[in-house]
Short mmCIF file of C-alpha atoms in Angstrom, two decimals:
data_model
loop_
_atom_site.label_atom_id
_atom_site.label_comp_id
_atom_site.label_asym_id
_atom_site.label_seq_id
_atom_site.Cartn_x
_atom_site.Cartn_y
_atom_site.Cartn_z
CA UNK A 143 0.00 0.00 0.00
CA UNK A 144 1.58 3.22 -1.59
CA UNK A 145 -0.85 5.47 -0.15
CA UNK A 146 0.50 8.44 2.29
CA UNK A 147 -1.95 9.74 4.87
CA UNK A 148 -1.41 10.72 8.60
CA UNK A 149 -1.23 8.57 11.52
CA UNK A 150 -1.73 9.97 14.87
CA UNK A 151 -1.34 6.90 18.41
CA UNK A 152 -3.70 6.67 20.99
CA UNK A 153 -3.86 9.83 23.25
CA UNK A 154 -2.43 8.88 26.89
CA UNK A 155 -1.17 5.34 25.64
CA UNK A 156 1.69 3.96 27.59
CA UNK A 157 2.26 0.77 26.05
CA UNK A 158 5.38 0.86 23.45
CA UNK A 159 3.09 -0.99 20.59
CA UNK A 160 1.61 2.38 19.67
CA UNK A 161 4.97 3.60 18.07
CA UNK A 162 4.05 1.96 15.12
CA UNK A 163 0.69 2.06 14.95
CA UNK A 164 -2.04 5.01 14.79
CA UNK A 165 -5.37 5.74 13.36
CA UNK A 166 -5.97 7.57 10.29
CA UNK A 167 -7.08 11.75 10.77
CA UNK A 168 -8.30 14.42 8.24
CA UNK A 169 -6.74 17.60 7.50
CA UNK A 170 -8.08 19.04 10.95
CA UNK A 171 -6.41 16.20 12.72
CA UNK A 172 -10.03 14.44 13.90
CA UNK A 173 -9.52 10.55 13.89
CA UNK A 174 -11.86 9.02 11.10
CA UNK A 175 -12.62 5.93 12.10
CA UNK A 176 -11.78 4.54 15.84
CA UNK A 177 -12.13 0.92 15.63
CA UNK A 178 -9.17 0.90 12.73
CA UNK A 179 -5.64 1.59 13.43
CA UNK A 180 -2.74 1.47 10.29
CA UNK A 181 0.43 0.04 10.40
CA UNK A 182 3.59 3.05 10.04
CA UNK A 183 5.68 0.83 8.48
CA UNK A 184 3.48 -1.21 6.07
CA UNK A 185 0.12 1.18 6.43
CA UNK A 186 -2.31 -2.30 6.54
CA UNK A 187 -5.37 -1.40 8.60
CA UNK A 188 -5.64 -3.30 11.73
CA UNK A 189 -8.64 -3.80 14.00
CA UNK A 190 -9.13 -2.21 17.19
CA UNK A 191 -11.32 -3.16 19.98
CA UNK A 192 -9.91 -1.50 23.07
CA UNK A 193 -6.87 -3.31 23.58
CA UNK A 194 -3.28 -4.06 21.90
CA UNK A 195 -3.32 -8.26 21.04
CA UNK A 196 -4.19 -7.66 16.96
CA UNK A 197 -1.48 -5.06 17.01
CA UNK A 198 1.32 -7.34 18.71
CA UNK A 199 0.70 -10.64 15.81
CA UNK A 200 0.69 -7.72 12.82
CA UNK A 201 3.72 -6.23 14.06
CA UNK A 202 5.75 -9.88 14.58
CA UNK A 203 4.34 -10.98 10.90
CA UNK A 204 4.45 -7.81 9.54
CA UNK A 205 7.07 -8.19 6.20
CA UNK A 206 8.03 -4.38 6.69
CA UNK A 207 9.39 -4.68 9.98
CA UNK A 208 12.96 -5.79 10.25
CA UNK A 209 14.61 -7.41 13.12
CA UNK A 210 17.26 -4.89 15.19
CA UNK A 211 18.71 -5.78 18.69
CA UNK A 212 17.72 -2.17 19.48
CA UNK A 213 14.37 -3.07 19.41
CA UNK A 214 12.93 -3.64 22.44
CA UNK A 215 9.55 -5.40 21.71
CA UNK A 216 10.27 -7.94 18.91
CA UNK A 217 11.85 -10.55 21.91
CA UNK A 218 8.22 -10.51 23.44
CA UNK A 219 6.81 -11.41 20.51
CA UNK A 220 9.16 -14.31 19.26
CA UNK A 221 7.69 -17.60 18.96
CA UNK A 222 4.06 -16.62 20.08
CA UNK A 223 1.86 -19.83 20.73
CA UNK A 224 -1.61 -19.80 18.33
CA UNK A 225 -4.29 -19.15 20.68
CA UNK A 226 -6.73 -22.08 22.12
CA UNK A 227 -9.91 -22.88 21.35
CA UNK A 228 -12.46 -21.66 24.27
CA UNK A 229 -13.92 -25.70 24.02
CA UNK A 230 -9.72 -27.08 24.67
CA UNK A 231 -9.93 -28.86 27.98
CA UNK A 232 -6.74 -26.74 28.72
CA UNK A 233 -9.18 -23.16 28.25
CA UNK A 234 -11.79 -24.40 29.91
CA UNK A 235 -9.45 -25.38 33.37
CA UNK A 236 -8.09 -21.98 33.02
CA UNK A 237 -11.41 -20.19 32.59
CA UNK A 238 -12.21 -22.04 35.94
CA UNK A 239 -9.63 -21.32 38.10
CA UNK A 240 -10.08 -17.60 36.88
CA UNK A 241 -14.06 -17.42 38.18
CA UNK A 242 -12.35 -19.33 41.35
CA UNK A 243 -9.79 -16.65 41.78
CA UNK A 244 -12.64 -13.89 41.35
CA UNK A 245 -14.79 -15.14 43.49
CA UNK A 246 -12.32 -16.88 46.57
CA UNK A 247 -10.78 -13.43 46.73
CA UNK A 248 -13.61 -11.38 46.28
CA UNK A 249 -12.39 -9.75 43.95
CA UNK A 250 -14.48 -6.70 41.24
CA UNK A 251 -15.83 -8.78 38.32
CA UNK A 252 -14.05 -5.92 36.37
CA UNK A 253 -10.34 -6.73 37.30
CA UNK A 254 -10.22 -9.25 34.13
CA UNK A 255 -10.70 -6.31 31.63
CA UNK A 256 -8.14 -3.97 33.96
CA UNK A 257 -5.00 -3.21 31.47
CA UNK A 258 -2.35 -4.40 34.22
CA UNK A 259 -4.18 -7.99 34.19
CA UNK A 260 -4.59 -8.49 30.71
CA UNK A 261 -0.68 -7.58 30.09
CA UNK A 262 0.25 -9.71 33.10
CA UNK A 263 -1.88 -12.51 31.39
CA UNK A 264 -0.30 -11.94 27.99
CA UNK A 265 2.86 -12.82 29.12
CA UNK A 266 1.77 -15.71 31.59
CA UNK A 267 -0.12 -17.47 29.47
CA UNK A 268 -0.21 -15.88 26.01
CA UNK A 269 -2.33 -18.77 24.37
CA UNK A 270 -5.02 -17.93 26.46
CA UNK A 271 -7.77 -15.52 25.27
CA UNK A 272 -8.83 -14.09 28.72
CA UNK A 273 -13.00 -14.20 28.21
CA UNK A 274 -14.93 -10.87 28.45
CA UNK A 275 -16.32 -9.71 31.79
CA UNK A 276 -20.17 -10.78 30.92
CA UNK A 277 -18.87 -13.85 30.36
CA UNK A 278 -17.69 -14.38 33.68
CA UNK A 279 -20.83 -12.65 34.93
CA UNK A 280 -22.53 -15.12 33.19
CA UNK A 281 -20.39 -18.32 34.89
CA UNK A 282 -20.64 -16.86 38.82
CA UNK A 283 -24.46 -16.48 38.18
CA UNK A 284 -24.28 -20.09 36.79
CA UNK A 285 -22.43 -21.59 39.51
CA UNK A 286 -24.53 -19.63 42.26
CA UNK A 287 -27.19 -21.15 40.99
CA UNK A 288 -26.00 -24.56 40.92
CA UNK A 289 -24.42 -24.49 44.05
CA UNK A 290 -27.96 -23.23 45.74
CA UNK A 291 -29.70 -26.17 44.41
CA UNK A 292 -26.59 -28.53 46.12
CA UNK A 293 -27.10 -26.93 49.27
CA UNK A 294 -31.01 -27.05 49.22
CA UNK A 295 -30.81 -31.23 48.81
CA UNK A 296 -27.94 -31.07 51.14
CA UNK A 297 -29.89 -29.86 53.83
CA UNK A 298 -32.73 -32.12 53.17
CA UNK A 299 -30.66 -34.36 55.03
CA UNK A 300 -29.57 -32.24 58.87
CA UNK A 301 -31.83 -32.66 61.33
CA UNK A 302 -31.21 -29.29 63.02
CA UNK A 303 -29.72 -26.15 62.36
CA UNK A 304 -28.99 -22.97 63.73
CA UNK A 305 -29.17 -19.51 62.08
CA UNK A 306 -27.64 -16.15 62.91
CA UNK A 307 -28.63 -13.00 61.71
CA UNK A 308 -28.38 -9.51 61.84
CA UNK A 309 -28.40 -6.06 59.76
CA UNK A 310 -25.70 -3.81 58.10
CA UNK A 311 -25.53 -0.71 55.82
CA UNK A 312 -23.35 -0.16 52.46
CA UNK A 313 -21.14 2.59 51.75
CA UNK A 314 -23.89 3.37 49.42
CA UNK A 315 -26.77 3.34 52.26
CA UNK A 316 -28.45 -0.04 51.02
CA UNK A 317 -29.56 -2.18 54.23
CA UNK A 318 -28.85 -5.83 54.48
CA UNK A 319 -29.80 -8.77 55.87
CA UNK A 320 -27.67 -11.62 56.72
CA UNK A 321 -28.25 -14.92 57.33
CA UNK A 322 -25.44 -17.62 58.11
CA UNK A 323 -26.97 -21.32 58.61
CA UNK A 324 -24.21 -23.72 61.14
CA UNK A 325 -25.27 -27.67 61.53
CA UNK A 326 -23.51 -30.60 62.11
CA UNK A 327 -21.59 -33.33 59.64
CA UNK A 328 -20.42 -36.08 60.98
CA UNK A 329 -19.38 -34.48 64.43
CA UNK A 330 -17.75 -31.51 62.64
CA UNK A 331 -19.74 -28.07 62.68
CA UNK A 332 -20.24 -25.97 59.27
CA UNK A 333 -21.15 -22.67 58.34
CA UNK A 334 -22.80 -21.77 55.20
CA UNK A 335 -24.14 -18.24 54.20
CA UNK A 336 -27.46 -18.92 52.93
CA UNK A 337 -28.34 -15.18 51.94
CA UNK A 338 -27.47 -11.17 51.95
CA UNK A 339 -30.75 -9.82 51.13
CA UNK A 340 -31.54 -6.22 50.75
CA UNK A 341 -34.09 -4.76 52.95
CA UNK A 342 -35.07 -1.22 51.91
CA UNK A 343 -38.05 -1.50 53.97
CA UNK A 344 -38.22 -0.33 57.83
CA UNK A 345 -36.37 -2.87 60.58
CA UNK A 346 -39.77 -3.79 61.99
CA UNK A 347 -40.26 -6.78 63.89
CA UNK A 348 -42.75 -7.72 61.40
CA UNK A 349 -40.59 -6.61 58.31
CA UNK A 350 -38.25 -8.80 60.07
CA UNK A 351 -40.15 -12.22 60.56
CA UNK A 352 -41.62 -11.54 57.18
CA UNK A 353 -37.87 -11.87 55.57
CA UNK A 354 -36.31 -13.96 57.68
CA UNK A 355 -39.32 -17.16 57.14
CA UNK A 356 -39.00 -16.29 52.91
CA UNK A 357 -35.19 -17.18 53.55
CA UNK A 358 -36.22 -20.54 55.42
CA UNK A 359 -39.02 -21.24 53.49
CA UNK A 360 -36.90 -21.02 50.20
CA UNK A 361 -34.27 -23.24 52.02
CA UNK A 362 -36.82 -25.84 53.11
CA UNK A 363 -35.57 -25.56 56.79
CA UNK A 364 -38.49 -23.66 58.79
CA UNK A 365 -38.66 -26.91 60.99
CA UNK A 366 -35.39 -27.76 61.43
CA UNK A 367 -34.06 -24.29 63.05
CA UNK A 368 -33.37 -25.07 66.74
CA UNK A 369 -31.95 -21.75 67.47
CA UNK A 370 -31.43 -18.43 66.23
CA UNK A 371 -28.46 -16.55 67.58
CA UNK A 372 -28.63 -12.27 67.25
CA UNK A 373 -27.70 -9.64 69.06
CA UNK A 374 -29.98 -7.59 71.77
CA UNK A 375 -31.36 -5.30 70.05
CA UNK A 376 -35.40 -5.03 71.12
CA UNK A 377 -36.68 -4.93 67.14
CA UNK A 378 -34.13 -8.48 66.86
CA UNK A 379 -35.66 -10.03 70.04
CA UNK A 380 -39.06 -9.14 69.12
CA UNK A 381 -38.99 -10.94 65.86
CA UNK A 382 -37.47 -13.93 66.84
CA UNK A 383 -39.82 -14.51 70.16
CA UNK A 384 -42.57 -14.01 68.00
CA UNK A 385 -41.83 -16.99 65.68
CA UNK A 386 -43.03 -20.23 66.43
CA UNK A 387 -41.12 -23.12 67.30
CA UNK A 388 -38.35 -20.61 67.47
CA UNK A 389 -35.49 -20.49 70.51
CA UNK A 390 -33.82 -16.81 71.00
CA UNK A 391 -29.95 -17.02 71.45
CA UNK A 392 -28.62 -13.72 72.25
CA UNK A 393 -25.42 -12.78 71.38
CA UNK A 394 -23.04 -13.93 74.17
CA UNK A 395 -19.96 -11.42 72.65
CA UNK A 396 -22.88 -8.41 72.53
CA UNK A 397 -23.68 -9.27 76.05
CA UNK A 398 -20.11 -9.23 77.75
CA UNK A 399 -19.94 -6.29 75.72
CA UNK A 400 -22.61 -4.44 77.40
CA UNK A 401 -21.46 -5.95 80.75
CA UNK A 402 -18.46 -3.95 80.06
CA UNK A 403 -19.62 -0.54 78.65
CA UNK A 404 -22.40 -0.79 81.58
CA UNK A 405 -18.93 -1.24 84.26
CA UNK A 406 -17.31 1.47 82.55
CA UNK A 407 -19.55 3.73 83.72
CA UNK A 408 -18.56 3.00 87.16
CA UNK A 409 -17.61 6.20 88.91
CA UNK A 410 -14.48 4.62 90.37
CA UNK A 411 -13.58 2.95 87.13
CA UNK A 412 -13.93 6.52 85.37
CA UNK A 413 -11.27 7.63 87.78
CA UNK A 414 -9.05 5.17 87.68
CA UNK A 415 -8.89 5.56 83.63
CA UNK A 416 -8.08 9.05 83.76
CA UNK A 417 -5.68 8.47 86.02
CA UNK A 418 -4.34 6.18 83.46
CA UNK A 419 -5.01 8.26 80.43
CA UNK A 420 -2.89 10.89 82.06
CA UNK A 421 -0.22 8.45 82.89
CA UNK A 422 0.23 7.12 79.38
CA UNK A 423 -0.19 10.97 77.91
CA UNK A 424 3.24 11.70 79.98
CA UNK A 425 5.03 9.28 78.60
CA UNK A 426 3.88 9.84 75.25
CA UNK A 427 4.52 13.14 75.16
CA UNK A 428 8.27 12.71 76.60
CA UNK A 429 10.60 10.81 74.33
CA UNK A 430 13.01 11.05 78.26
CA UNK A 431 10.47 9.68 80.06
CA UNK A 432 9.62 7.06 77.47
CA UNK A 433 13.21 5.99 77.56
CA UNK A 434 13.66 5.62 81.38
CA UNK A 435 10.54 3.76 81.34
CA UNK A 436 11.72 1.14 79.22
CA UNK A 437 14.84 0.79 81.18
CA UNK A 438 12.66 0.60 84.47
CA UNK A 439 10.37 -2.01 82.55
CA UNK A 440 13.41 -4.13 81.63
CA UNK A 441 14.48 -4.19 85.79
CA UNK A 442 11.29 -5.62 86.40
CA UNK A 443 11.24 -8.99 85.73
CA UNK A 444 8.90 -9.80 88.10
CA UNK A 445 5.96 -8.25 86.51
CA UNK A 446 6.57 -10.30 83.38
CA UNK A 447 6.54 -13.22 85.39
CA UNK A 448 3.02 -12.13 86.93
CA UNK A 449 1.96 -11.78 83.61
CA UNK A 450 2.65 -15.04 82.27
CA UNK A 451 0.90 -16.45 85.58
CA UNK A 452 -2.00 -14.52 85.36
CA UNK A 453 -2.41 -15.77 81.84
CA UNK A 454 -1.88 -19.43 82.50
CA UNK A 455 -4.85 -21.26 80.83
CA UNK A 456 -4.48 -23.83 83.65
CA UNK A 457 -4.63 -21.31 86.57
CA UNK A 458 -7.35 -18.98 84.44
CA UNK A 459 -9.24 -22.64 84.42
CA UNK A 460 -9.11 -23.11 87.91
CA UNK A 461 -9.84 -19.55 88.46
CA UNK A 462 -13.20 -20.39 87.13
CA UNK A 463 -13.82 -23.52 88.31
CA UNK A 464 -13.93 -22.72 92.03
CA UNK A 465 -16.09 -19.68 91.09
CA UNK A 466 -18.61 -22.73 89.90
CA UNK A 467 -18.17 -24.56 92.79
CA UNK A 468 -18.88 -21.89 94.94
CA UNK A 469 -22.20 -21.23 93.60
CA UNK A 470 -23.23 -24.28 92.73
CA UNK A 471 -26.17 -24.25 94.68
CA UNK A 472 -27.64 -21.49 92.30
CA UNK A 473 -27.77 -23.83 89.64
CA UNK A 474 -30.88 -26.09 89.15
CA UNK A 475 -30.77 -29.42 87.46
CA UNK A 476 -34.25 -30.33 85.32
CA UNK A 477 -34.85 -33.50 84.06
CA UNK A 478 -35.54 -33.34 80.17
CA UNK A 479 -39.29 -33.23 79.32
CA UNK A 480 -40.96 -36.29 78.19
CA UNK A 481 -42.24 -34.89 74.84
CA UNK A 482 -39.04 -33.68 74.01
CA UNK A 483 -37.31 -36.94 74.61
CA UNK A 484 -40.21 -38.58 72.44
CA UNK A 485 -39.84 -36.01 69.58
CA UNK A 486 -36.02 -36.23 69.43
CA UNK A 487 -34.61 -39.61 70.44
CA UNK A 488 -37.47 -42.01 69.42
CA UNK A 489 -37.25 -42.76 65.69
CA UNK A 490 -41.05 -43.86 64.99
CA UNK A 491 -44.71 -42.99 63.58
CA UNK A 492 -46.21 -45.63 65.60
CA UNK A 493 -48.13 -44.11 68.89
CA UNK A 494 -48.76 -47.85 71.03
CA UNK A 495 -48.18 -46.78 74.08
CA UNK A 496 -46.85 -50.75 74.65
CA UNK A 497 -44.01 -50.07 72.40
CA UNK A 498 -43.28 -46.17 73.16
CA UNK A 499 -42.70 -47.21 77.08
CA UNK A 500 -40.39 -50.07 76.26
CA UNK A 501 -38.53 -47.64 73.76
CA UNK A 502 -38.81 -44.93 76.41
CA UNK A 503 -37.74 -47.49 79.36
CA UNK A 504 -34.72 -47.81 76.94
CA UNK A 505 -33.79 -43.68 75.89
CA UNK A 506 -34.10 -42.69 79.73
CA UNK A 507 -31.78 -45.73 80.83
CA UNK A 508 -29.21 -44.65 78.55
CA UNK A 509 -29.70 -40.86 79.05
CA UNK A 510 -28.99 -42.10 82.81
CA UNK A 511 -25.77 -43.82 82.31
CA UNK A 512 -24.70 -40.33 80.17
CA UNK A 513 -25.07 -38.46 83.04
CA UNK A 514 -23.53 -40.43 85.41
CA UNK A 515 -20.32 -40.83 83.30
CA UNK A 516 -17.25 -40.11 85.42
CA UNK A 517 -15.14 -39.55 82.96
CA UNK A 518 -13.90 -36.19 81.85
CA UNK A 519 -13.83 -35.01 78.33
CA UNK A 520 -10.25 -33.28 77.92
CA UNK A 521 -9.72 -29.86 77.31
CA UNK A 522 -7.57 -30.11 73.71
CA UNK A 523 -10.37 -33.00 72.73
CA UNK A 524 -13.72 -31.50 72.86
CA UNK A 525 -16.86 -32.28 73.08
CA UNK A 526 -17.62 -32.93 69.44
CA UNK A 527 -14.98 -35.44 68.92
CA UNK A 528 -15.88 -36.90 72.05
CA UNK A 529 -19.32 -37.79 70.11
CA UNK A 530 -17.96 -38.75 67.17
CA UNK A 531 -16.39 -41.89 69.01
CA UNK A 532 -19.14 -42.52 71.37
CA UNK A 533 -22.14 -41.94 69.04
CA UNK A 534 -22.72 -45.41 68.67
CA UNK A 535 -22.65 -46.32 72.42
CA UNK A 536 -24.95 -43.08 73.01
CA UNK A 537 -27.38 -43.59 70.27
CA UNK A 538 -30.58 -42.13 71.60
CA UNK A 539 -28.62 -38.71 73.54
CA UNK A 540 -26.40 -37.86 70.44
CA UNK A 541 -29.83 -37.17 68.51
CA UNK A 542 -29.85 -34.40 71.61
CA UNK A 543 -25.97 -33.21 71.09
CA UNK A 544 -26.69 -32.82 67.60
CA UNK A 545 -28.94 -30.16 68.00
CA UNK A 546 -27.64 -28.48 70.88
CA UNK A 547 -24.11 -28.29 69.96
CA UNK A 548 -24.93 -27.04 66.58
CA UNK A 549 -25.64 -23.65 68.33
CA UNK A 550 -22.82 -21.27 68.04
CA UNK A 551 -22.55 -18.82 70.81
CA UNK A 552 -22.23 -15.68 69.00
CA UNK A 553 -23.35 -14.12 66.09
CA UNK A 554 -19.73 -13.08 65.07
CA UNK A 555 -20.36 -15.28 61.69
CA UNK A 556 -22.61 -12.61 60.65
CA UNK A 557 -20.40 -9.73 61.61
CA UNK A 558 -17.62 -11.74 59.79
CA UNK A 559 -19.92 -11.85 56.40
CA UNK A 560 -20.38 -8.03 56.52
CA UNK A 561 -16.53 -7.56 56.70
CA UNK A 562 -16.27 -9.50 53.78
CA UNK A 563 -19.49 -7.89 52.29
CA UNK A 564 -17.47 -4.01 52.98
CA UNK A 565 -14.71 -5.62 51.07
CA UNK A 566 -16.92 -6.35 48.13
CA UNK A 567 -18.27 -2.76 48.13
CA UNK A 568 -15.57 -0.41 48.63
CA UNK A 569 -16.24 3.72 47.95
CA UNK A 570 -14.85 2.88 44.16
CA UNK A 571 -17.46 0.13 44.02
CA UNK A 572 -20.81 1.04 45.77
CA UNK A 573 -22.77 0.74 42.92
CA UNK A 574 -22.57 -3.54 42.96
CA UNK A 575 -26.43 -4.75 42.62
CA UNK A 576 -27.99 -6.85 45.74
CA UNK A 577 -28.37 -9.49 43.78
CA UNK A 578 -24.48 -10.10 42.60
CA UNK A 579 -22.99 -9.20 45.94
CA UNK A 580 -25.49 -12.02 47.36
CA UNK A 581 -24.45 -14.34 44.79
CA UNK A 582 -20.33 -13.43 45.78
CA UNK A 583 -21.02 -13.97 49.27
CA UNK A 584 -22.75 -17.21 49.14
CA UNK A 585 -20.13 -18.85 46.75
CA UNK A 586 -16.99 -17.58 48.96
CA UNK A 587 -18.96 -19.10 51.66
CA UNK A 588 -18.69 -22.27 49.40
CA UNK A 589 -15.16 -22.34 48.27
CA UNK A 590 -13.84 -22.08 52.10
CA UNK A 591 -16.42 -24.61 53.16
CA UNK A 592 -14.82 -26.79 50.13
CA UNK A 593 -10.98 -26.38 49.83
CA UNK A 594 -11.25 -29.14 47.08
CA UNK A 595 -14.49 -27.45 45.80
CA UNK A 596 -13.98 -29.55 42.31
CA UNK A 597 -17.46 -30.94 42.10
CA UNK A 598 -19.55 -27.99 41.62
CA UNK A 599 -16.50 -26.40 39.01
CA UNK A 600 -16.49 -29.98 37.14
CA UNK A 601 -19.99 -29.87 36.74
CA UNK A 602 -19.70 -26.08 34.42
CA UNK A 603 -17.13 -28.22 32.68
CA UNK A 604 -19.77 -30.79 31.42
CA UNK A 605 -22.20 -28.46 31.08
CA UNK A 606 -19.81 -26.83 28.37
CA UNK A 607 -21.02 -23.34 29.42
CA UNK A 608 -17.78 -21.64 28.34
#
């Protein structure tokens, strides 16, 4: 191609390709046609799309272009691999660990389109054609839904389970509601996120049962709750007291927490911290004083010492073991109801009364010898594993310890969802939909529940969805 015309690069380009190429202007310098770039040393029009790969193969075949050891690009583009087919078994394994990497890490669906990436792919794996941002849109919305479906038959299986729940606001002032789900396989608890819903409505009571028994309706599980754990505020406790079959757990970390704040306002503990904050304001202040404090501080020895005593698990243990003791006469033991026993440790439809008192004679003799067991289950053991060998010999009770120990104490596994969730939605990405950050959430909750997590991934494989 003789022709001569003027070629003017990308404005605020920084990658070294654009020396060579630039798109084609009129006399008043205005680019004619932005999805076509020329060639400068050949002038064949290239396609343009937003990124650099079409220029990169013209310039290594391009016939014009001869080799010189002071250029700097042609060694990147030496022996270039042909690209693979998006059905290669070798595409489709990277495709997946690339919707794994998004979604483990949390990471903005748009980081696969972000210049840095694509270069750093280019040269990592330059046969692979890195697939388009709706594309992986289109494979976490897949695999969200196929995971949901998993979980949903999964938990057709659990007996019990225990929720938590509670509320948080975006950057973007959207109010959420989330709900984690913890039960018990094979002696080993789990926690799955089941949803982040938004709630635009008011935090009613009602607004709040209303939500909370559409997410355990849609999860099949509205009669296998045995607890839900929240914190204490009165729109929280309202709601869950007012659901049947139903048990409140309040938050024990809120509660110590309020213990505290409530102490703090102790007129002699008010004292005694500004005494402190006045102490610790000296020595801050003087870079002297801070000095002879550490050389006072490594004299005393002995406090270290007291330190390491008065953290001894063993003595903090015993600490609290006498404090039992002490009171134990506040503490009243209750025999367990005879319904529950029925409902829970009695595997049967059939209401003789012949055959429920001989199985009944049977569940209280063995709920008998539990309780009188001498032995002590070790501190570094637990009580879970401790059922995991005994379930056999304890048939009837571990139906019991499976629901009760399912309970988790706190509802820290919500708080630790909506640090994730703030990670999701920073200030440069407030503008995520409900419906995606759900779908992010619920899938991370997946991948850490499943290190392996090859199942579910395999399964988009077969489906050939890529």
């Amino acid at each position: 191609m003789s022709e001569n015309f003027k070629l003017v690069p990308l404005s605020g380009a920084r990658s070294n390709i654009w020396q060579h190429f630039g798109f084609k202007v009129n006399e008043k310098g205005i680019i004619l046609n932005k999805n076509q770039v020329f060639c400068k040393k050949c002038k064949c029009a290239v396609g343009y799309s937003g990124n650099t790969t079409n220029f990169k193969s013209h310039f290594q075949q391009c016939t014009s272009t001869k080799p010189s050891t002071s250029n700097t690009l042609i060694p990147y583009f030496k022996q270039t691999p042909s690209k693979l087919s998006n059905k290669t078994k070798r595409a489709k394994e990277l495709t997946k660990s690339l919707v794994k990497f998004v979604i483990k890490d949390l990471r903005p669906l748009s980081i696969i389109e972000g210049e840095g990436f694509l270069e750093f792919m280019e040269i990592a794996v330059p046969e692979y054609s890195v697939p388009s941002k709706q594309t992986v849109t289109r494979l976490v919305e897949q695999t969200a839904l196929n995971e949901r479906e998993n979980l949903k038959c999964f938990l057709k299986n659990i007996s019990h389970v225990c929720i938590t729940i509670d509320f948080w606001t975006s950057l973007a002032n959207h109010s959420y509601l989330g709900v984690t789900c913890h039960y018990l396989e094979k002696w080993c608890l789990r926690t799955r996120i089941l949803e982040t819903v938004e709630v635009p409505e008011s935090h009613t009571s009602i607004n709040i049962v209303n939500n909370l028994k559409s997410i355990l309706k849609f999860w099949n599980i509205e009669n296998k709750v045995s607890a839900v754990v929240c914190d204490n505020a009165a729109n929280m406790v309202k709601a869950i007291n007012s659901m049947d079959q139903t048990y409140l757990v309040r938050c024990t970390a809120h509660s110590i927490q309020l213990s505290i704040n409530a102490g703090l306002q102790n007129d002699m503990v008010k004292e005694i911290i500004n005494k402190l904050r006045k102490i610790v304001g000296h020595f801050n202040r003087s870079a002297s004083a801070q000095n002879e404090l550490e050389d006072e501080q490594e004299k005393c020895i002995r406090w270290r010492k007291l330190h390491d005593r008065v953290n001894s698990t063993p003595i903090t243990l015993t600490l609290i073991s006498e404090s039992i003791l002490e009171n134990e006469e506040h503490f009243e033991t209750h025999s367990p109801p005879r319904k529950k026993l029925r409902s829970l440790m009695i595997n049967t439809d059939d209401d003789d009364e012949d055959d429920y008192s001989v199985t009944q004679s049977a569940t209280m003799k063995q709920l008998e010898e539990y309780k009188n067991l001498k032995i002590k289950v070790p501190y570094d053991q637990g009580p879970l594993n401790w059922w995991k060998e005994n379930e056999s010999k304890y048939s009837a009770v571990s139906l019991l310890a499976k629901k009760y120990l399912s309970i988790v104490a706190t509802s820290v596994p919500c708080e630790r969802l909506f640090s994730e969730a703030g990670t999701i939605i920073p200030k440069k990405r407030n503008r995520l939909s409900p419906e995606r950050l759900n779908q992010l959430l619920f899938l991370n909750s997946y991948f850490k529940s499943n290190p392996s997590s090859e199942t579910l991934m395999e399964k988009l494989l077969e489906e050939e969805i890529f």
